[in-house]
């Protein structure tokens, strides 16, 4: 899996590409964790458009980042979800707490 | 727990891997390739791959607690029915009912969500878990392909 990080003022955009599973979840976790520690109050936008696979490891690692961002008063958004990945995150209860947008710019407009 | 009932299967494959996370992706792809003969929809393949990933990951993550071990995957096909068995020979599950509950996980510190079994149940047509503490676990899953096509017909 490839992880691309982009800064837009107080928002951190993370673009995931490839397969998100138990083997690769740590790549996502560590790169985002490190970047979030650099500054205080900020939002996280997770773009999953490029994901070709996800299992329950995705639920755990996204929830972990949600808690991390929330603790510092930031917001989290997801964009680019396809139907299958949406079902997985829905089962994990994530879609009740994290808003979903079609693309990055819609997420950026809606986050404070 | 090592009986695969080969004589009853029209066609089958057997795969063994060491319990290492880098093999998870490989197993998913192999099982999906085996299922290709059933002319699956993209949705069916996605569901199968995710469910297989859950079962194999559990074997790697929970059965051996990072020690050495193997995972054996047995897949058989009979008409439109695909059966997948994931065997490990690790510590086993003492309380299967509790393990299958949504959100139950023994490893929250590793950011596991406790949704593996729930996903297997949702994405497959049947799920059976057999386990003996100290001996290992077998997860048996059944998927019936072409259900929506039949209904539309
Ligand atoms: N093969 C196994 N060997 C031993 N224990 C297992 C095995 N599979 C599952 N378990 C136990 O069942 C629990 C629930 O499994 P499940 O897959 O639902 O959640 P998880 O693996 O903890 O988290 P997630 O799958 O969401 O990452 C595990 O936490 C573990 O205690
Ligand atoms: Mg699991």
PDB file of C-alpha atoms and ligand atoms in Angstrom:
ATOM      1  CA  UNK A   1       0.000   0.000   0.000  1.00  0.00           C
ATOM      2  CA  UNK A   2       1.132   3.523  -0.753  1.00  0.00           C
ATOM      3  CA  UNK A   3       0.363   6.475   1.501  1.00  0.00           C
ATOM      4  CA  UNK A   4       0.525  10.022   0.189  1.00  0.00           C
ATOM      5  CA  UNK A   5       0.290  12.939   2.621  1.00  0.00           C
ATOM      6  CA  UNK A   6      -0.774  16.429   1.541  1.00  0.00           C
ATOM      7  CA  UNK A   7      -1.131  19.528   3.716  1.00  0.00           C
ATOM      8  CA  UNK A   8      -3.867  22.091   3.058  1.00  0.00           C
ATOM      9  CA  UNK A   9      -3.502  24.640   5.899  1.00  0.00           C
ATOM     10  CA  UNK A  10      -4.877  22.921   9.007  1.00  0.00           C
ATOM     11  CA  UNK A  11      -6.089  19.890   7.056  1.00  0.00           C
ATOM     12  CA  UNK A  12      -4.034  16.774   6.471  1.00  0.00           C
ATOM     13  CA  UNK A  13      -5.117  14.787   3.416  1.00  0.00           C
ATOM     14  CA  UNK A  14      -4.024  11.161   3.253  1.00  0.00           C
ATOM     15  CA  UNK A  15      -4.421   9.296  -0.029  1.00  0.00           C
ATOM     16  CA  UNK A  16      -4.358   5.517   0.248  1.00  0.00           C
ATOM     17  CA  UNK A  17      -3.454   3.359  -2.715  1.00  0.00           C
ATOM     18  CA  UNK A  18      -3.429  -0.441  -2.950  1.00  0.00           C
ATOM     19  CA  UNK A  19      -4.439  -2.940  -0.292  1.00  0.00           C
ATOM     20  CA  UNK A  20      -5.270  -2.027   3.305  1.00  0.00           C
ATOM     21  CA  UNK A  21      -5.018  -5.131   5.473  1.00  0.00           C
ATOM     22  CA  UNK A  22      -3.316  -6.399   8.643  1.00  0.00           C
ATOM     23  CA  UNK A  23       0.031  -6.460   6.857  1.00  0.00           C
ATOM     24  CA  UNK A  24      -0.134  -2.876   5.572  1.00  0.00           C
ATOM     25  CA  UNK A  25      -2.228  -1.053   8.220  1.00  0.00           C
ATOM     26  CA  UNK A  26       0.905  -0.019  10.129  1.00  0.00           C
ATOM     27  CA  UNK A  27       2.212   1.952   7.147  1.00  0.00           C
ATOM     28  CA  UNK A  28      -0.922   4.098   7.241  1.00  0.00           C
ATOM     29  CA  UNK A  29      -0.908   4.306  11.033  1.00  0.00           C
ATOM     30  CA  UNK A  30       2.720   5.347  11.408  1.00  0.00           C
ATOM     31  CA  UNK A  31       2.896   7.898   8.625  1.00  0.00           C
ATOM     32  CA  UNK A  32      -0.290   9.673   9.736  1.00  0.00           C
ATOM     33  CA  UNK A  33       0.584   9.456  13.439  1.00  0.00           C
ATOM     34  CA  UNK A  34       3.950  11.070  12.800  1.00  0.00           C
ATOM     35  CA  UNK A  35       2.481  13.869  10.708  1.00  0.00           C
ATOM     36  CA  UNK A  36      -0.329  14.601  13.189  1.00  0.00           C
ATOM     37  CA  UNK A  37       2.166  14.980  16.020  1.00  0.00           C
ATOM     38  CA  UNK A  38       3.932  17.819  14.204  1.00  0.00           C
ATOM     39  CA  UNK A  39       1.202  20.397  14.755  1.00  0.00           C
ATOM     40  CA  UNK A  40      -1.672  20.933  17.182  1.00  0.00           C
ATOM     41  CA  UNK A  41      -5.261  21.354  16.084  1.00  0.00           C
ATOM     42  CA  UNK A  42      -5.949  19.823  12.688  1.00  0.00           C
ATOM     43  CA  UNK A  43      -8.358  17.851  10.542  1.00  0.00           C
ATOM     44  CA  UNK A  44      -7.770  14.599   8.718  1.00  0.00           C
ATOM     45  CA  UNK A  45      -9.244  13.723   5.320  1.00  0.00           C
ATOM     46  CA  UNK A  46      -8.837  10.080   4.344  1.00  0.00           C
ATOM     47  CA  UNK A  47      -9.101   9.543   0.584  1.00  0.00           C
ATOM     48  CA  UNK A  48      -9.690   5.861  -0.188  1.00  0.00           C
ATOM     49  CA  UNK A  49     -10.325   6.226  -3.941  1.00  0.00           C
ATOM     50  CA  UNK A  50      -7.159   4.253  -4.753  1.00  0.00           C
ATOM     51  CA  UNK A  51      -7.862   1.341  -2.404  1.00  0.00           C
ATOM     52  CA  UNK A  52      -8.221  -1.997  -4.175  1.00  0.00           C
ATOM     53  CA  UNK A  53      -8.823  -3.976  -0.982  1.00  0.00           C
ATOM     54  CA  UNK A  54      -9.828  -3.410   2.633  1.00  0.00           C
ATOM     55  CA  UNK A  55     -10.841  -5.660   5.528  1.00  0.00           C
ATOM     56  CA  UNK A  56     -11.501  -5.132   9.249  1.00  0.00           C
ATOM     57  CA  UNK A  57      -7.949  -3.817   9.602  1.00  0.00           C
ATOM     58  CA  UNK A  58      -9.270  -0.683   7.876  1.00  0.00           C
ATOM     59  CA  UNK A  59     -11.947  -0.222  10.536  1.00  0.00           C
ATOM     60  CA  UNK A  60      -9.393  -0.468  13.330  1.00  0.00           C
ATOM     61  CA  UNK A  61      -6.791   1.829  11.841  1.00  0.00           C
ATOM     62  CA  UNK A  62      -9.305   4.504  10.767  1.00  0.00           C
ATOM     63  CA  UNK A  63     -10.962   4.423  14.209  1.00  0.00           C
ATOM     64  CA  UNK A  64      -7.532   4.777  15.805  1.00  0.00           C
ATOM     65  CA  UNK A  65      -6.763   7.916  13.762  1.00  0.00           C
ATOM     66  CA  UNK A  66     -10.275   9.256  14.485  1.00  0.00           C
ATOM     67  CA  UNK A  67      -9.596   9.061  18.233  1.00  0.00           C
ATOM     68  CA  UNK A  68      -6.197  10.678  17.801  1.00  0.00           C
ATOM     69  CA  UNK A  69      -7.607  13.621  15.824  1.00  0.00           C
ATOM     70  CA  UNK A  70     -10.699  13.976  18.031  1.00  0.00           C
ATOM     71  CA  UNK A  71      -8.535  14.165  21.174  1.00  0.00           C
ATOM     72  CA  UNK A  72      -6.910  17.286  19.787  1.00  0.00           C
ATOM     73  CA  UNK A  73     -10.188  18.895  18.747  1.00  0.00           C
ATOM     74  CA  UNK A  74      -9.898  18.120  15.032  1.00  0.00           C
ATOM     75  CA  UNK A  75     -12.366  16.542  12.609  1.00  0.00           C
ATOM     76  CA  UNK A  76     -12.111  13.488  10.341  1.00  0.00           C
ATOM     77  CA  UNK A  77     -13.709  12.917   6.943  1.00  0.00           C
ATOM     78  CA  UNK A  78     -13.571  10.082   4.421  1.00  0.00           C
ATOM     79  CA  UNK A  79     -13.884  10.476   0.671  1.00  0.00           C
ATOM     80  CA  UNK A  80     -13.880   8.209  -2.385  1.00  0.00           C
ATOM     81  CA  UNK A  81     -15.651   5.265  -0.734  1.00  0.00           C
ATOM     82  CA  UNK A  82     -16.943   2.576  -3.087  1.00  0.00           C
ATOM     83  CA  UNK A  83     -19.953   0.379  -2.256  1.00  0.00           C
ATOM     84  CA  UNK A  84     -17.989  -2.576  -0.912  1.00  0.00           C
ATOM     85  CA  UNK A  85     -15.706  -0.541   1.335  1.00  0.00           C
ATOM     86  CA  UNK A  86     -18.702   1.445   2.505  1.00  0.00           C
ATOM     87  CA  UNK A  87     -20.378  -1.775   3.700  1.00  0.00           C
ATOM     88  CA  UNK A  88     -17.290  -2.703   5.708  1.00  0.00           C
ATOM     89  CA  UNK A  89     -17.030   0.676   7.428  1.00  0.00           C
ATOM     90  CA  UNK A  90     -20.796   0.682   7.994  1.00  0.00           C
ATOM     91  CA  UNK A  91     -20.619  -2.697   9.772  1.00  0.00           C
ATOM     92  CA  UNK A  92     -17.878  -1.293  11.993  1.00  0.00           C
ATOM     93  CA  UNK A  93     -20.103   1.642  12.923  1.00  0.00           C
ATOM     94  CA  UNK A  94     -17.680   4.209  11.500  1.00  0.00           C
ATOM     95  CA  UNK A  95     -20.191   5.897   9.227  1.00  0.00           C
ATOM     96  CA  UNK A  96     -22.221   6.996  12.255  1.00  0.00           C
ATOM     97  CA  UNK A  97     -19.321   9.108  13.498  1.00  0.00           C
ATOM     98  CA  UNK A  98     -17.305  10.034  10.402  1.00  0.00           C
ATOM     99  CA  UNK A  99     -18.843  12.042   7.518  1.00  0.00           C
ATOM    100  CA  UNK A 100     -18.330  10.767   3.971  1.00  0.00           C
ATOM    101  CA  UNK A 101     -17.827  13.034   0.940  1.00  0.00           C
ATOM    102  CA  UNK A 102     -17.507  12.389  -2.761  1.00  0.00           C
ATOM    103  CA  UNK A 103     -14.086  13.945  -3.144  1.00  0.00           C
ATOM    104  CA  UNK A 104     -11.374  15.904  -1.366  1.00  0.00           C
ATOM    105  CA  UNK A 105     -12.619  19.384  -2.242  1.00  0.00           C
ATOM    106  CA  UNK A 106     -16.097  18.629  -0.901  1.00  0.00           C
ATOM    107  CA  UNK A 107     -14.522  17.379   2.316  1.00  0.00           C
ATOM    108  CA  UNK A 108     -12.316  20.485   2.547  1.00  0.00           C
ATOM    109  CA  UNK A 109     -15.300  22.813   2.149  1.00  0.00           C
ATOM    110  CA  UNK A 110     -17.266  21.013   4.856  1.00  0.00           C
ATOM    111  CA  UNK A 111     -14.574  20.775   7.522  1.00  0.00           C
ATOM    112  CA  UNK A 112     -14.121  23.733   9.844  1.00  0.00           C
TER     113      UNK A 112
ATOM    114  CA  UNK B   1      -9.924 -31.325  12.529  1.00  0.00           C
ATOM    115  CA  UNK B   2      -7.700 -32.321   9.643  1.00  0.00           C
ATOM    116  CA  UNK B   3     -10.349 -34.057   7.603  1.00  0.00           C
ATOM    117  CA  UNK B   4     -11.067 -32.361   4.337  1.00  0.00           C
ATOM    118  CA  UNK B   5     -13.458 -34.990   2.974  1.00  0.00           C
ATOM    119  CA  UNK B   6     -11.736 -34.868  -0.397  1.00  0.00           C
ATOM    120  CA  UNK B   7     -13.744 -37.733  -1.887  1.00  0.00           C
ATOM    121  CA  UNK B   8     -16.951 -35.689  -1.563  1.00  0.00           C
ATOM    122  CA  UNK B   9     -15.602 -32.665  -3.390  1.00  0.00           C
ATOM    123  CA  UNK B  10     -16.099 -32.285  -7.089  1.00  0.00           C
ATOM    124  CA  UNK B  11     -12.945 -30.162  -7.260  1.00  0.00           C
ATOM    125  CA  UNK B  12     -10.688 -28.651  -4.644  1.00  0.00           C
ATOM    126  CA  UNK B  13      -7.383 -27.027  -3.737  1.00  0.00           C
ATOM    127  CA  UNK B  14      -5.226 -27.179  -0.653  1.00  0.00           C
ATOM    128  CA  UNK B  15      -2.768 -24.470   0.317  1.00  0.00           C
ATOM    129  CA  UNK B  16      -0.403 -24.197   3.267  1.00  0.00           C
ATOM    130  CA  UNK B  17       1.476 -21.081   4.315  1.00  0.00           C
ATOM    131  CA  UNK B  18       3.546 -20.070   7.325  1.00  0.00           C
ATOM    132  CA  UNK B  19       1.592 -17.728   9.607  1.00  0.00           C
ATOM    133  CA  UNK B  20       3.136 -14.508   8.311  1.00  0.00           C
ATOM    134  CA  UNK B  21       1.155 -11.398   7.471  1.00  0.00           C
ATOM    135  CA  UNK B  22       2.850 -10.913   4.102  1.00  0.00           C
ATOM    136  CA  UNK B  23       0.991 -14.043   2.909  1.00  0.00           C
ATOM    137  CA  UNK B  24      -2.488 -12.607   3.518  1.00  0.00           C
ATOM    138  CA  UNK B  25      -2.686 -10.904   0.151  1.00  0.00           C
ATOM    139  CA  UNK B  26      -1.395 -13.989  -1.668  1.00  0.00           C
ATOM    140  CA  UNK B  27      -4.051 -16.268  -0.140  1.00  0.00           C
ATOM    141  CA  UNK B  28      -6.890 -13.888  -1.056  1.00  0.00           C
ATOM    142  CA  UNK B  29      -5.743 -13.770  -4.663  1.00  0.00           C
ATOM    143  CA  UNK B  30      -5.362 -17.550  -4.925  1.00  0.00           C
ATOM    144  CA  UNK B  31      -8.826 -18.238  -3.514  1.00  0.00           C
ATOM    145  CA  UNK B  32     -10.349 -15.599  -5.795  1.00  0.00           C
ATOM    146  CA  UNK B  33      -8.610 -17.184  -8.795  1.00  0.00           C
ATOM    147  CA  UNK B  34      -9.973 -20.604  -7.822  1.00  0.00           C
ATOM    148  CA  UNK B  35     -13.492 -19.126  -7.615  1.00  0.00           C
ATOM    149  CA  UNK B  36     -13.212 -17.626 -11.116  1.00  0.00           C
ATOM    150  CA  UNK B  37     -14.724 -20.833 -12.601  1.00  0.00           C
ATOM    151  CA  UNK B  38     -18.047 -19.913 -10.951  1.00  0.00           C
ATOM    152  CA  UNK B  39     -18.301 -16.805 -13.111  1.00  0.00           C
ATOM    153  CA  UNK B  40     -18.581 -14.564 -10.042  1.00  0.00           C
ATOM    154  CA  UNK B  41     -19.721 -10.965 -10.007  1.00  0.00           C
ATOM    155  CA  UNK B  42     -17.254  -8.348  -8.799  1.00  0.00           C
ATOM    156  CA  UNK B  43     -19.320  -8.008  -5.637  1.00  0.00           C
ATOM    157  CA  UNK B  44     -19.135 -11.756  -4.938  1.00  0.00           C
ATOM    158  CA  UNK B  45     -15.357 -11.752  -5.430  1.00  0.00           C
ATOM    159  CA  UNK B  46     -14.930  -8.747  -3.135  1.00  0.00           C
ATOM    160  CA  UNK B  47     -17.023 -10.431  -0.448  1.00  0.00           C
ATOM    161  CA  UNK B  48     -15.088 -13.687  -0.784  1.00  0.00           C
ATOM    162  CA  UNK B  49     -11.687 -11.980  -0.643  1.00  0.00           C
ATOM    163  CA  UNK B  50     -12.610  -9.970   2.422  1.00  0.00           C
ATOM    164  CA  UNK B  51     -14.031 -12.977   4.302  1.00  0.00           C
ATOM    165  CA  UNK B  52     -10.967 -15.115   3.466  1.00  0.00           C
ATOM    166  CA  UNK B  53      -8.711 -12.285   4.579  1.00  0.00           C
ATOM    167  CA  UNK B  54     -10.515 -12.120   7.934  1.00  0.00           C
ATOM    168  CA  UNK B  55     -10.141 -15.843   8.617  1.00  0.00           C
ATOM    169  CA  UNK B  56      -6.495 -16.025   7.521  1.00  0.00           C
ATOM    170  CA  UNK B  57      -5.569 -12.849   9.404  1.00  0.00           C
ATOM    171  CA  UNK B  58      -7.142 -14.278  12.570  1.00  0.00           C
ATOM    172  CA  UNK B  59      -4.983 -17.368  12.248  1.00  0.00           C
ATOM    173  CA  UNK B  60      -1.873 -15.262  11.816  1.00  0.00           C
ATOM    174  CA  UNK B  61      -2.743 -12.665  14.471  1.00  0.00           C
ATOM    175  CA  UNK B  62      -4.401 -14.710  17.212  1.00  0.00           C
ATOM    176  CA  UNK B  63      -3.633 -18.424  16.867  1.00  0.00           C
ATOM    177  CA  UNK B  64       0.103 -18.358  17.438  1.00  0.00           C
ATOM    178  CA  UNK B  65       0.586 -15.021  19.214  1.00  0.00           C
ATOM    179  CA  UNK B  66       3.521 -14.220  16.908  1.00  0.00           C
ATOM    180  CA  UNK B  67       5.141 -17.627  17.344  1.00  0.00           C
ATOM    181  CA  UNK B  68       5.696 -19.963  14.424  1.00  0.00           C
ATOM    182  CA  UNK B  69       2.897 -21.936  12.874  1.00  0.00           C
ATOM    183  CA  UNK B  70       1.079 -22.752   9.676  1.00  0.00           C
ATOM    184  CA  UNK B  71      -2.289 -21.921   8.185  1.00  0.00           C
ATOM    185  CA  UNK B  72      -3.937 -24.426   5.880  1.00  0.00           C
ATOM    186  CA  UNK B  73      -6.599 -23.328   3.430  1.00  0.00           C
ATOM    187  CA  UNK B  74      -8.868 -25.864   1.804  1.00  0.00           C
ATOM    188  CA  UNK B  75     -11.263 -24.700  -0.894  1.00  0.00           C
ATOM    189  CA  UNK B  76     -13.725 -26.957  -2.658  1.00  0.00           C
ATOM    190  CA  UNK B  77     -16.396 -26.365  -5.217  1.00  0.00           C
ATOM    191  CA  UNK B  78     -19.624 -28.191  -5.912  1.00  0.00           C
ATOM    192  CA  UNK B  79     -21.886 -26.647  -8.543  1.00  0.00           C
ATOM    193  CA  UNK B  80     -22.336 -23.020  -7.454  1.00  0.00           C
ATOM    194  CA  UNK B  81     -21.265 -23.734  -3.868  1.00  0.00           C
ATOM    195  CA  UNK B  82     -17.774 -22.728  -2.787  1.00  0.00           C
ATOM    196  CA  UNK B  83     -16.603 -23.958   0.572  1.00  0.00           C
ATOM    197  CA  UNK B  84     -13.536 -22.456   2.269  1.00  0.00           C
ATOM    198  CA  UNK B  85     -11.897 -23.958   5.344  1.00  0.00           C
ATOM    199  CA  UNK B  86      -9.148 -22.092   7.175  1.00  0.00           C
ATOM    200  CA  UNK B  87      -7.259 -24.278   9.639  1.00  0.00           C
ATOM    201  CA  UNK B  88      -4.701 -23.305  12.230  1.00  0.00           C
ATOM    202  CA  UNK B  89      -3.035 -25.430  14.904  1.00  0.00           C
ATOM    203  CA  UNK B  90      -2.601 -22.736  17.521  1.00  0.00           C
ATOM    204  CA  UNK B  91      -4.045 -21.816  20.874  1.00  0.00           C
ATOM    205  CA  UNK B  92      -7.724 -22.244  19.972  1.00  0.00           C
ATOM    206  CA  UNK B  93     -10.763 -20.257  21.117  1.00  0.00           C
ATOM    207  CA  UNK B  94     -12.155 -21.001  24.580  1.00  0.00           C
ATOM    208  CA  UNK B  95     -15.443 -19.127  24.169  1.00  0.00           C
ATOM    209  CA  UNK B  96     -16.533 -19.193  20.522  1.00  0.00           C
ATOM    210  CA  UNK B  97     -19.874 -17.421  21.124  1.00  0.00           C
ATOM    211  CA  UNK B  98     -18.113 -14.475  22.732  1.00  0.00           C
ATOM    212  CA  UNK B  99     -15.417 -14.390  20.024  1.00  0.00           C
ATOM    213  CA  UNK B 100     -18.141 -14.132  17.351  1.00  0.00           C
ATOM    214  CA  UNK B 101     -19.850 -11.165  18.993  1.00  0.00           C
ATOM    215  CA  UNK B 102     -19.465  -7.905  17.064  1.00  0.00           C
ATOM    216  CA  UNK B 103     -16.795  -5.637  18.559  1.00  0.00           C
ATOM    217  CA  UNK B 104     -15.268  -8.342  20.769  1.00  0.00           C
ATOM    218  CA  UNK B 105     -11.490  -8.314  20.409  1.00  0.00           C
ATOM    219  CA  UNK B 106      -8.681  -9.515  22.633  1.00  0.00           C
ATOM    220  CA  UNK B 107      -6.238  -7.102  21.009  1.00  0.00           C
ATOM    221  CA  UNK B 108      -7.694  -3.555  21.175  1.00  0.00           C
ATOM    222  CA  UNK B 109      -4.170  -2.203  21.770  1.00  0.00           C
ATOM    223  CA  UNK B 110      -3.271  -3.345  18.236  1.00  0.00           C
ATOM    224  CA  UNK B 111      -6.220  -1.368  16.865  1.00  0.00           C
ATOM    225  CA  UNK B 112      -8.242  -4.465  16.043  1.00  0.00           C
ATOM    226  CA  UNK B 113     -11.956  -3.729  15.840  1.00  0.00           C
ATOM    227  CA  UNK B 114     -13.492  -7.097  16.712  1.00  0.00           C
ATOM    228  CA  UNK B 115     -15.427  -7.142  13.439  1.00  0.00           C
ATOM    229  CA  UNK B 116     -13.717 -10.048  11.667  1.00  0.00           C
ATOM    230  CA  UNK B 117     -16.305 -12.730  12.386  1.00  0.00           C
ATOM    231  CA  UNK B 118     -19.167 -10.294  11.770  1.00  0.00           C
ATOM    232  CA  UNK B 119     -17.761  -9.499   8.324  1.00  0.00           C
ATOM    233  CA  UNK B 120     -17.378 -13.219   7.521  1.00  0.00           C
ATOM    234  CA  UNK B 121     -21.009 -13.774   8.541  1.00  0.00           C
ATOM    235  CA  UNK B 122     -22.252 -10.872   6.446  1.00  0.00           C
ATOM    236  CA  UNK B 123     -20.246 -11.621   3.306  1.00  0.00           C
ATOM    237  CA  UNK B 124     -20.673 -15.399   3.180  1.00  0.00           C
ATOM    238  CA  UNK B 125     -23.780 -17.618   3.238  1.00  0.00           C
ATOM    239  CA  UNK B 126     -22.738 -19.780   6.157  1.00  0.00           C
ATOM    240  CA  UNK B 127     -20.066 -19.681   8.847  1.00  0.00           C
ATOM    241  CA  UNK B 128     -19.051 -22.461  11.198  1.00  0.00           C
ATOM    242  CA  UNK B 129     -16.297 -22.177  13.808  1.00  0.00           C
ATOM    243  CA  UNK B 130     -14.787 -25.223  15.491  1.00  0.00           C
ATOM    244  CA  UNK B 131     -12.023 -24.936  18.031  1.00  0.00           C
ATOM    245  CA  UNK B 132     -10.223 -26.866  20.736  1.00  0.00           C
ATOM    246  CA  UNK B 133      -8.096 -24.889  23.194  1.00  0.00           C
ATOM    247  CA  UNK B 134      -4.463 -25.841  22.693  1.00  0.00           C
ATOM    248  CA  UNK B 135      -5.135 -27.623  19.403  1.00  0.00           C
ATOM    249  CA  UNK B 136      -6.369 -25.068  16.939  1.00  0.00           C
ATOM    250  CA  UNK B 137      -9.304 -23.601  15.104  1.00  0.00           C
ATOM    251  CA  UNK B 138     -11.181 -24.322  11.896  1.00  0.00           C
ATOM    252  CA  UNK B 139     -13.315 -21.682  10.238  1.00  0.00           C
ATOM    253  CA  UNK B 140     -15.655 -23.129   7.603  1.00  0.00           C
ATOM    254  CA  UNK B 141     -17.422 -20.768   5.249  1.00  0.00           C
ATOM    255  CA  UNK B 142     -19.831 -21.365   2.417  1.00  0.00           C
ATOM    256  CA  UNK B 143     -20.601 -19.035  -0.437  1.00  0.00           C
ATOM    257  CA  UNK B 144     -23.301 -19.637  -3.025  1.00  0.00           C
ATOM    258  CA  UNK B 145     -22.545 -17.901  -6.322  1.00  0.00           C
ATOM    259  CA  UNK B 146     -25.084 -16.610  -8.818  1.00  0.00           C
ATOM    260  CA  UNK B 147     -27.932 -16.049  -6.363  1.00  0.00           C
ATOM    261  CA  UNK B 148     -28.933 -12.633  -7.728  1.00  0.00           C
ATOM    262  CA  UNK B 149     -28.863 -13.890 -11.318  1.00  0.00           C
ATOM    263  CA  UNK B 150     -31.352 -16.616 -10.397  1.00  0.00           C
ATOM    264  CA  UNK B 151     -33.705 -14.152  -8.745  1.00  0.00           C
ATOM    265  CA  UNK B 152     -33.613 -11.776 -11.719  1.00  0.00           C
ATOM    266  CA  UNK B 153     -34.339 -14.674 -14.028  1.00  0.00           C
TER     267      UNK B 153
HETATM  268  N1  LIG C   1      -7.792 -18.498  14.808  1.00  0.00           N
HETATM  269  C1  LIG C   1      -7.979 -17.992  16.048  1.00  0.00           C
HETATM  270  N2  LIG C   1      -7.272 -18.476  17.098  1.00  0.00           N
HETATM  271  C2  LIG C   1      -7.455 -17.985  18.355  1.00  0.00           C
HETATM  272  N3  LIG C   1      -8.309 -16.971  18.654  1.00  0.00           N
HETATM  273  C3  LIG C   1      -9.047 -16.450  17.645  1.00  0.00           C
HETATM  274  C4  LIG C   1      -8.916 -16.926  16.292  1.00  0.00           C
HETATM  275  N4  LIG C   1      -9.778 -16.227  15.516  1.00  0.00           N
HETATM  276  C5  LIG C   1     -10.407 -15.355  16.342  1.00  0.00           C
HETATM  277  N5  LIG C   1      -9.976 -15.482  17.620  1.00  0.00           N
HETATM  278  C6  LIG C   1     -10.483 -14.722  18.797  1.00  0.00           C
HETATM  279  O1  LIG C   1     -11.739 -14.165  18.447  1.00  0.00           O
HETATM  280  C7  LIG C   1     -11.721 -12.753  18.634  1.00  0.00           C
HETATM  281  C8  LIG C   1     -12.623 -12.082  17.628  1.00  0.00           C
HETATM  282  O2  LIG C   1     -12.160 -12.252  16.288  1.00  0.00           O
HETATM  283  P1  LIG C   1     -12.553 -11.179  15.180  1.00  0.00           P
HETATM  284  O3  LIG C   1     -11.875 -11.518  13.917  1.00  0.00           O
HETATM  285  O4  LIG C   1     -14.032 -11.027  15.156  1.00  0.00           O
HETATM  286  O5  LIG C   1     -11.969  -9.819  15.779  1.00  0.00           O
HETATM  287  P2  LIG C   1     -10.427  -9.377  15.890  1.00  0.00           P
HETATM  288  O6  LIG C   1      -9.566 -10.259  15.068  1.00  0.00           O
HETATM  289  O7  LIG C   1     -10.079  -9.275  17.321  1.00  0.00           O
HETATM  290  O8  LIG C   1     -10.473  -7.910  15.256  1.00  0.00           O
HETATM  291  P3  LIG C   1     -10.600  -7.575  13.679  1.00  0.00           P
HETATM  292  O9  LIG C   1     -10.855  -8.847  12.952  1.00  0.00           O
HETATM  293  O10 LIG C   1     -11.764  -6.643  13.569  1.00  0.00           O
HETATM  294  O11 LIG C   1      -9.345  -6.935  13.308  1.00  0.00           O
HETATM  295  C9  LIG C   1     -10.250 -12.361  18.543  1.00  0.00           C
HETATM  296  O12 LIG C   1      -9.961 -11.155  19.209  1.00  0.00           O
HETATM  297  C10 LIG C   1      -9.583 -13.567  19.200  1.00  0.00           C
HETATM  298  O13 LIG C   1      -9.653 -13.456  20.600  1.00  0.00           O
HETATM  299 MG1  LIG C   2     -10.048 -10.672  13.101  1.00  0.00          MG
END
